[in-house]
Amino acid sequence: STAQIGVTGLAVMGSNLARNFARNGFTVAVHNRTTARTTALVEEFGHEGAFVAAESAKEFVDALERPRRIVIMVKAGDPTDAVIREFAPLLEEGDVIIDGGNAHFEDTRRRERELREQGIHFVGVGISGGEEGALLGPSIMPGGSQESYASLGPLLEKIAAKAADGTPCTSHVGPDGAGHFVKMVHNGIEYADMQLIAEAYHLLREVAGYSPAKIAETFRDWNRGRLDSYLIEITAEVLAHTDAATGQAFVDVVADAAEQKGTGRWTVQIALDLGVPVSGIAEAVFARAVSGHADLRTAARGLAGPAAAALSPEAADAFAAQVEEALYASKIVAYTQGFHQIRAGSEEYGWNVDLGAVASLWRGGCIIRAAFLDRIRAAYDARPDLPSLLADERFAEEIGAAQEGWRSVITAAVGAGIPVPAFAASLAYYDALRAERLPAALTQGQRDFFGAHTYRRTDREGSFHTLWSGDRSEVRTD
Ligand code: NBP
């Protein structure tokens, strides 16, 4: 038994992760249900490091030093349970099973509980960065026991991406499902970021009248400022790309129906359960759904809308600057909502997640990596109990400075008939939170009227009900 770590499930993610471990000097046992994949991996990449190819589960387990560390990289869901059922009987107390797939955190909680009874540490790990990240350094979000992290952490820190300051983009997130929960919210934020960028593009195209090439330039420019991020960078690349077959802009030949794998949807479902308003993320998920409904879109095609009005080149450039403000302000809201959800999950499940550390481990390797995350980390470092990112002085100042442009952009979008659901939902969230009074008072009155649901008063303690169908006097109900 010489291998320090084992990887089972050698499709693209598992292979690349195994190679990453090997390239970093670890001896890696590799295994796959279909042995051909194991053989192919070692044949093609065996020169990169020390691999031990195992045909059977028993061989695999025997190749590992103790306590064993086994990474499962198979299709999420039933296949993960099947692999756990196969390996668990072969393992001993203190061994660690690591699930690097995109598991739902509730599944991770269940698996952790079941394996704990057997004395096995189960570590649900969120991994972001796609294929390339798995090979060159992903952002890694491990859950599980503190003890498991003591054994696993040093290996993960070696293979993880490094932030600009050299810090590894991984740290122990919290017990059981915490890592997969944080990965889920990461993906939700990714949906919001992408939708906000899409709305900015749409406005630059339809209101400013910019060409895709000009918009690519604009994004490149923005990428040198506060919006500096991987997603802005690749947006410029995609927009600058020309389709070889037609000579047209690539973005004009791609079908405009966005697909999804489900982690954005999970984020919203869980947010609803926790009562956390993640309206920006929800609008992003719904926007993809709307784009995919060809039937509804065809049926609505002839509906009336405003006539297009072109802006002068100077007005277009001024408008583009406001779009940058709208994008930045909405982005602050998306992260505010996402971090609120992590805090709520952490409280609900007793995870004690350090929000600043989460911002820190997203700084490299993952899809939402951005200069912006340094600021979020700084905000939580300064005030770990920060109730909301909007309560941070610097973010408050920045969003305050952007709000005029943000409003103008949304007004222009409404006037021009361009849908900006995520921009608009983000602004509504901002305005709702800063409002002195909300119409929720009226909602409470209605609820009391039709359902005697009671209400609280602004001037006295207690809960009250008005006898709406009687003499309309008020009674105290508590
Ligand atoms: P896939 O999700 O395509 O899964 C293929 C692997 O699962 C193969 O090794 C296959 O073995 C194995 N497998 C299946 Br399917 N059923 C099995 C079973 N019942 N028993 C044992 N093995 C089984 O691979 P992937 O795209 O590399 O992704 C792996 C995980 O990583 C997934 O959970 C994914 O969501 C997650 N992830 C992916 C990305 C990404 O960018 N692609 C990023 C982050 C996380 P076989 O070779 O014998 O069929």
XYZ file of C-alpha atoms and ligand atoms in Angstrom:
527
model
C 0.000 0.000 0.000
C 1.840 2.988 -1.346
C -0.767 5.336 -2.769
C -1.581 8.431 -0.728
C -4.862 9.011 -2.494
C -7.196 7.053 -4.764
C -9.568 8.260 -7.443
C -12.448 6.114 -8.653
C -14.499 7.309 -11.617
C -12.163 8.266 -14.415
C -14.310 10.215 -16.850
C -13.014 13.686 -17.663
C -13.229 15.145 -14.138
C -11.810 12.125 -12.327
C -8.945 11.655 -14.803
C -7.942 15.265 -14.605
C -8.115 15.315 -10.824
C -5.998 12.135 -10.630
C -3.430 13.692 -12.957
C -3.429 16.864 -10.865
C -2.605 14.812 -7.728
C 0.108 12.885 -9.604
C 1.649 16.024 -11.088
C 1.891 17.403 -7.564
C 3.968 14.460 -6.445
C 1.354 12.207 -4.873
C 1.106 8.517 -5.677
C -2.427 8.013 -6.980
C -4.368 4.769 -7.141
C -6.826 4.920 -10.036
C -9.945 2.850 -10.623
C -13.001 2.907 -12.839
C -16.013 0.605 -13.242
C -14.998 0.031 -16.846
C -11.314 -0.897 -16.708
C -10.578 0.405 -20.198
C -10.655 3.958 -18.856
C -8.096 3.111 -16.151
C -5.772 1.523 -18.677
C -6.145 4.429 -21.084
C -5.363 6.979 -18.383
C -2.169 5.258 -17.299
C -1.060 4.601 -20.867
C -1.569 8.172 -21.958
C -0.519 10.082 -18.859
C 1.497 7.577 -16.803
C 4.653 9.600 -17.450
C 3.204 12.575 -15.561
C 3.584 10.969 -12.141
C 3.100 7.875 -10.008
C -0.121 5.981 -10.747
C -1.211 2.599 -9.418
C -3.829 1.130 -11.746
C -6.396 -1.043 -9.975
C -8.837 -3.318 -11.773
C -10.985 -4.310 -8.836
C -12.311 -2.431 -5.830
C -10.281 -4.738 -3.581
C -7.042 -4.014 -5.448
C -7.812 -0.314 -5.263
C -8.418 -0.330 -1.522
C -5.323 -2.464 -0.882
C -3.155 -0.019 -2.820
C -3.939 2.822 -0.410
C -2.002 3.788 2.712
C -4.048 4.172 5.878
C -6.142 6.004 6.770
C -7.316 5.655 3.190
C -8.451 8.614 1.152
C -10.771 7.719 -1.719
C -12.112 10.322 -4.115
C -15.320 9.354 -5.922
C -15.787 11.201 -9.223
C -18.806 9.523 -10.772
C -22.108 10.793 -12.048
C -23.994 12.414 -9.146
C -27.047 10.648 -7.681
C -27.552 6.873 -7.702
C -24.102 6.085 -9.163
C -22.495 7.746 -6.117
C -24.568 5.583 -3.756
C -23.705 2.498 -5.804
C -19.989 3.222 -5.504
C -20.272 3.903 -1.758
C -22.099 0.575 -1.315
C -19.314 -1.144 -3.198
C -16.436 0.380 -1.242
C -17.756 0.897 2.285
C -17.554 -2.803 3.277
C -13.891 -2.856 2.242
C -12.923 0.137 4.374
C -11.863 0.526 7.994
C -12.507 2.987 10.781
C -10.864 6.341 10.123
C -10.804 5.973 6.333
C -12.067 8.951 4.346
C -14.449 8.865 1.368
C -14.492 12.071 -0.644
C -17.356 12.763 -3.028
C -16.197 15.320 -5.581
C -19.326 15.097 -7.726
C -22.093 17.659 -7.910
C -24.152 16.106 -5.131
C -27.162 17.746 -3.531
C -26.125 18.744 0.000
C -29.054 16.813 1.499
C -27.675 13.624 -0.078
C -24.285 14.495 1.369
C -25.809 14.936 4.839
C -27.467 11.531 4.553
C -24.334 9.767 3.327
C -22.204 11.394 6.028
C -24.642 10.227 8.709
C -24.756 6.666 7.392
C -20.994 6.305 7.045
C -20.287 7.947 10.400
C -21.994 4.957 12.061
C -19.338 2.815 10.456
C -16.529 5.105 11.621
C -15.849 6.305 8.070
C -15.436 10.001 7.359
C -17.529 11.142 4.445
C -16.422 14.381 2.874
C -18.684 16.090 0.345
C -16.511 18.360 -1.750
C -17.697 21.042 -4.116
C -15.297 21.376 -7.017
C -15.541 24.242 -9.473
C -13.522 25.050 -12.539
C -14.659 22.444 -15.035
C -12.254 20.078 -16.752
C -9.439 22.536 -16.970
C -9.751 23.480 -13.310
C -9.658 19.822 -12.249
C -6.338 19.436 -14.067
C -4.641 22.755 -13.400
C -6.185 23.761 -10.091
C -9.844 24.021 -9.148
C -11.544 25.882 -6.350
C -12.287 23.196 -3.762
C -15.030 23.429 -1.123
C -14.707 20.515 1.319
C -17.318 19.710 3.950
C -17.038 16.940 6.544
C -15.447 16.513 9.941
C -12.556 18.605 11.183
C -10.589 15.385 11.611
C -11.037 14.438 7.954
C -9.773 17.833 6.891
C -6.635 17.358 8.959
C -5.832 14.305 6.841
C -7.103 15.609 3.517
C -6.482 19.358 3.656
C -2.744 19.298 2.869
C -3.387 17.311 -0.331
C -6.247 19.555 -1.428
C -4.213 22.688 -0.718
C -1.513 21.330 -3.011
C -3.787 20.681 -6.010
C -6.142 23.668 -5.615
C -5.896 26.876 -7.598
C -3.869 29.636 -5.981
C -5.233 33.141 -5.601
C -3.118 36.064 -6.797
C -1.552 36.324 -3.327
C -0.586 32.628 -3.420
C -3.255 31.381 -0.980
C -4.734 27.993 -1.978
C -8.375 28.247 -3.065
C -9.604 25.700 -0.555
C -10.331 25.556 3.149
C -12.568 23.516 5.434
C -16.061 24.938 4.867
C -17.903 23.126 7.672
C -19.449 19.788 8.702
C -21.357 17.301 6.493
C -23.158 19.074 3.615
C -21.519 22.511 4.028
C -19.119 22.096 1.096
C -21.770 20.995 -1.378
C -24.132 23.707 -0.120
C -21.522 26.391 -0.739
C -20.803 24.918 -4.184
C -24.532 25.029 -4.922
C -24.719 28.722 -4.022
C -21.558 29.325 -6.045
C -23.421 27.965 -9.055
C -26.476 30.078 -8.257
C -24.307 33.181 -8.190
C -22.726 32.016 -11.442
C -26.203 31.934 -13.023
C -26.878 35.479 -11.781
C -23.504 36.779 -12.976
C -24.085 35.275 -16.427
C -27.622 36.631 -16.718
C -26.491 40.134 -15.677
C -23.777 40.033 -18.315
C -26.333 38.827 -20.867
C -28.640 41.732 -20.031
C -25.758 44.203 -20.350
C -24.924 42.707 -23.753
C -28.552 42.885 -24.870
C -28.780 46.582 -23.967
C -25.483 47.463 -25.632
C -26.698 45.685 -28.736
C -30.285 46.926 -28.924
C -30.218 50.302 -27.168
C -26.647 51.503 -27.776
C -26.639 49.898 -31.228
C -23.159 48.387 -30.738
C -21.873 45.502 -32.902
C -20.715 42.271 -31.209
C -17.099 43.276 -31.920
C -17.620 46.669 -30.304
C -19.299 45.023 -27.310
C -16.331 42.644 -27.014
C -14.105 45.741 -26.826
C -16.367 47.243 -24.179
C -16.184 44.099 -22.022
C -12.401 43.994 -22.448
C -12.307 47.522 -21.198
C -14.552 46.712 -18.232
C -12.329 43.761 -17.424
C -9.542 46.193 -16.619
C -11.683 47.831 -13.925
C -13.762 46.752 -10.946
C -15.613 44.113 -13.004
C -12.336 42.235 -13.630
C -13.376 38.559 -13.665
C -13.180 35.305 -15.561
C -16.772 35.583 -16.817
C -16.266 39.103 -18.210
C -13.034 37.946 -19.846
C -14.642 34.979 -21.625
C -17.647 37.118 -22.590
C -15.290 39.303 -24.633
C -13.779 36.182 -26.219
C -17.171 34.753 -27.192
C -18.406 38.067 -28.592
C -15.244 38.612 -30.650
C -15.478 35.148 -32.187
C -16.527 34.824 -35.847
C -18.372 31.764 -37.115
C -16.163 30.044 -39.694
C -19.071 28.610 -41.702
C -20.994 31.865 -42.248
C -18.535 34.644 -41.490
C -21.094 36.092 -39.083
C -20.587 36.907 -35.425
C -20.652 33.591 -33.552
C -23.232 34.946 -31.080
C -25.637 35.506 -33.995
C -25.596 31.913 -35.223
C -26.101 30.202 -31.827
C -29.688 29.206 -30.986
C -30.984 31.520 -28.240
C -32.319 28.847 -25.869
C -30.200 28.503 -22.707
C -29.929 25.129 -21.023
C -29.217 24.173 -17.431
C -28.076 21.205 -15.405
C -29.955 22.003 -12.211
C -27.671 23.515 -9.579
C -29.131 27.005 -10.146
C -32.581 25.543 -9.644
C -31.449 23.833 -6.416
C -30.158 27.151 -5.100
C -33.546 28.761 -5.610
C -35.492 25.789 -4.228
C -33.409 25.774 -1.048
C -33.595 29.557 -0.780
C -37.387 29.292 -0.820
C -37.237 26.722 1.980
C -34.925 28.926 4.028
C -36.944 32.077 3.277
C -33.957 33.843 1.742
C -34.756 36.321 -1.049
C -32.377 35.371 -3.874
C -34.381 37.234 -6.495
C -31.426 37.910 -8.813
C -30.490 34.229 -8.935
C -34.142 33.215 -9.349
C -34.614 35.611 -12.278
C -31.490 34.175 -13.886
C -32.877 30.636 -13.627
C -36.261 31.780 -14.959
C -34.644 33.729 -17.808
C -33.068 30.495 -19.051
C -36.450 28.784 -18.754
C -38.163 31.567 -20.731
C -35.550 31.344 -23.486
C -36.157 27.613 -23.780
C -39.937 27.859 -24.210
C -40.074 27.951 -28.012
C -43.838 27.351 -27.947
C -44.599 30.360 -25.749
C -42.200 32.566 -27.647
C -43.683 31.658 -31.023
C -47.204 32.281 -29.765
C -46.207 35.731 -28.418
C -44.120 36.893 -31.354
C -46.593 39.406 -32.832
C -47.388 41.180 -29.518
C -47.086 44.967 -29.488
C -43.956 46.700 -28.219
C -42.211 50.049 -28.507
C -40.483 51.102 -31.726
C -36.687 50.996 -31.675
C -35.002 54.388 -31.315
C -31.305 54.645 -32.149
C -28.966 56.628 -29.887
C -26.348 59.012 -31.236
C -22.782 57.656 -30.889
C -22.075 60.027 -27.963
C -25.310 59.108 -26.216
C -24.524 55.420 -26.836
C -21.144 55.721 -25.122
C -22.659 57.558 -22.164
C -25.306 54.845 -21.961
C -22.629 52.119 -22.037
C -20.977 53.718 -19.014
C -24.296 53.526 -17.177
C -24.677 49.872 -18.167
C -21.351 49.217 -16.426
C -22.797 50.824 -13.292
C -25.991 48.772 -13.540
C -23.959 45.606 -13.986
C -21.707 46.340 -11.037
C -24.543 47.355 -8.710
C -26.602 44.282 -9.653
C -23.557 42.094 -9.122
C -23.181 43.419 -5.586
C -26.829 42.473 -4.993
C -26.356 38.959 -6.431
C -23.454 38.297 -4.055
C -25.320 39.915 -1.166
C -28.165 37.464 -1.739
C -25.874 34.459 -2.236
C -23.897 35.152 0.932
C -27.140 35.667 2.827
C -28.183 32.198 1.700
C -24.910 30.674 2.897
C -25.315 32.392 6.260
C -28.905 31.135 6.528
C -27.873 27.578 5.586
C -25.031 27.713 8.056
C -27.406 28.760 10.842
C -30.048 26.216 9.887
C -27.623 23.291 9.833
C -25.161 24.494 12.471
C -22.166 24.690 10.134
C -20.500 27.832 11.408
C -19.326 28.770 7.901
C -16.780 31.595 7.716
C -18.146 33.809 4.917
C -14.872 35.645 4.408
C -13.118 32.311 3.907
C -15.715 31.337 1.298
C -15.079 34.570 -0.621
C -11.399 33.788 -0.354
C -11.594 30.276 -1.795
C -13.607 31.504 -4.785
C -10.816 33.889 -5.780
C -9.161 31.404 -8.101
C -9.976 28.261 -10.063
C -13.745 28.614 -10.158
C -16.117 30.116 -12.712
C -17.019 33.179 -10.621
C -13.411 34.047 -9.767
C -13.043 37.812 -9.695
C -11.058 40.650 -8.201
C -14.341 41.633 -6.524
C -14.083 38.675 -4.113
C -11.116 40.291 -2.364
C -13.450 43.078 -1.356
C -16.058 40.680 -0.050
C -13.419 38.949 2.005
C -12.226 42.293 3.339
C -15.799 43.205 4.274
C -16.276 40.010 6.325
C -12.783 40.208 7.795
C -13.562 43.686 9.054
C -16.943 42.588 10.425
C -17.549 38.819 10.593
C -21.141 39.407 11.772
C -21.963 41.722 8.854
C -25.738 41.206 8.388
C -25.545 41.926 4.653
C -22.895 42.963 2.161
C -24.962 46.090 1.586
C -24.201 47.046 5.188
C -20.497 47.209 4.358
C -19.421 50.812 4.054
C -17.461 50.404 0.828
C -20.146 48.440 -0.981
C -22.798 50.883 0.241
C -20.753 53.754 -1.118
C -20.169 52.083 -4.474
C -23.757 51.040 -4.986
C -24.874 54.526 -3.944
C -22.619 56.069 -6.570
C -23.949 53.655 -9.213
C -27.637 53.868 -8.419
C -28.502 56.752 -10.714
C -27.002 55.054 -13.758
C -28.566 51.763 -12.662
C -32.034 53.354 -12.636
C -31.502 55.105 -15.990
C -30.495 51.837 -17.610
C -33.551 50.001 -16.316
C -35.789 52.900 -17.372
C -34.251 52.841 -20.853
C -34.687 49.074 -21.046
C -38.366 49.303 -20.116
C -38.854 52.112 -22.647
C -37.188 50.111 -25.388
C -38.955 46.851 -24.533
C -35.769 44.968 -23.599
C -36.244 42.447 -20.785
C -33.830 43.029 -17.885
C -35.290 40.766 -15.177
C -32.097 40.408 -13.153
C -31.164 44.112 -13.270
C -34.700 45.061 -12.272
C -35.039 42.444 -9.512
C -31.696 43.508 -8.068
C -32.718 47.148 -7.962
C -36.072 46.225 -6.407
C -34.231 44.305 -3.676
C -32.003 47.303 -3.021
C -34.946 49.694 -2.883
C -36.985 47.354 -0.693
C -34.204 46.979 1.856
C -33.528 50.698 2.101
C -37.219 51.707 2.266
C -38.477 53.385 5.421
C -41.885 51.694 5.093
C -42.962 48.772 2.906
C -46.489 47.983 1.723
C -46.219 44.772 3.741
C -48.356 46.639 6.283
C -51.241 46.526 3.802
C -50.566 42.840 3.136
C -50.867 42.193 6.862
C -54.161 44.087 6.924
C -55.542 41.968 4.087
C -54.401 38.765 5.737
C -56.096 39.791 8.941
C -59.258 40.716 7.016
C -59.775 37.434 5.185
C -58.062 34.989 7.486
C -57.792 36.573 10.955
C -54.061 36.039 10.653
C -53.399 38.938 13.104
C -50.835 41.713 12.900
C -48.381 43.588 15.056
C -48.521 47.349 15.578
C -45.813 49.968 15.245
C -46.757 51.639 18.526
C -47.432 48.746 20.926
C -46.200 45.243 21.679
C -48.444 42.230 21.090
C -50.487 40.721 18.306
C -53.844 42.099 17.242
C -56.931 41.334 15.193
C -59.597 43.719 13.928
C -63.180 42.426 13.979
C -63.638 43.147 10.277
C -67.093 41.615 9.908
C -68.250 43.012 13.258
C -67.899 46.499 14.683
C -64.269 46.783 13.486
C -62.915 47.205 16.966
C -59.513 45.784 17.714
C -58.775 42.871 20.021
C -55.504 41.712 21.409
C -54.906 38.050 20.595
C -51.785 37.072 22.539
P -19.857 11.772 -15.558
O -20.753 12.566 -14.699
O -20.120 11.716 -16.990
O -19.795 10.270 -14.975
C -19.085 9.255 -15.628
C -18.377 8.382 -14.635
O -19.313 7.789 -13.719
C -17.666 7.229 -15.309
O -16.441 7.006 -14.630
C -18.638 6.083 -15.103
O -18.025 4.820 -15.158
C -19.095 6.361 -13.713
N -20.308 5.635 -13.297
C -21.599 5.778 -13.674
Br -22.173 6.945 -14.937
N -22.430 4.936 -13.060
C -21.659 4.211 -12.241
C -21.929 3.163 -11.333
N -23.169 2.737 -11.114
N -20.875 2.610 -10.680
C -19.634 3.046 -10.875
N -19.304 4.032 -11.725
C -20.312 4.624 -12.398
O -18.331 12.247 -15.328
P -17.704 13.718 -15.228
O -18.247 14.641 -16.252
O -16.243 13.489 -15.154
O -18.223 14.278 -13.819
C -17.977 13.586 -12.610
C -18.665 14.324 -11.477
O -18.080 15.602 -11.346
C -20.150 14.554 -11.675
O -20.819 14.461 -10.446
C -20.214 15.969 -12.158
O -21.461 16.583 -11.895
C -19.097 16.593 -11.358
N -18.535 17.828 -11.857
C -18.377 18.053 -13.175
C -17.826 19.239 -13.623
C -17.635 19.489 -15.062
O -17.265 20.617 -15.421
N -17.829 18.507 -15.929
C -17.415 20.173 -12.711
C -17.553 19.925 -11.379
C -18.117 18.741 -10.973
P -17.932 4.020 -16.576
O -16.715 4.584 -17.245
O -17.745 2.630 -16.165
O -19.188 4.290 -17.316
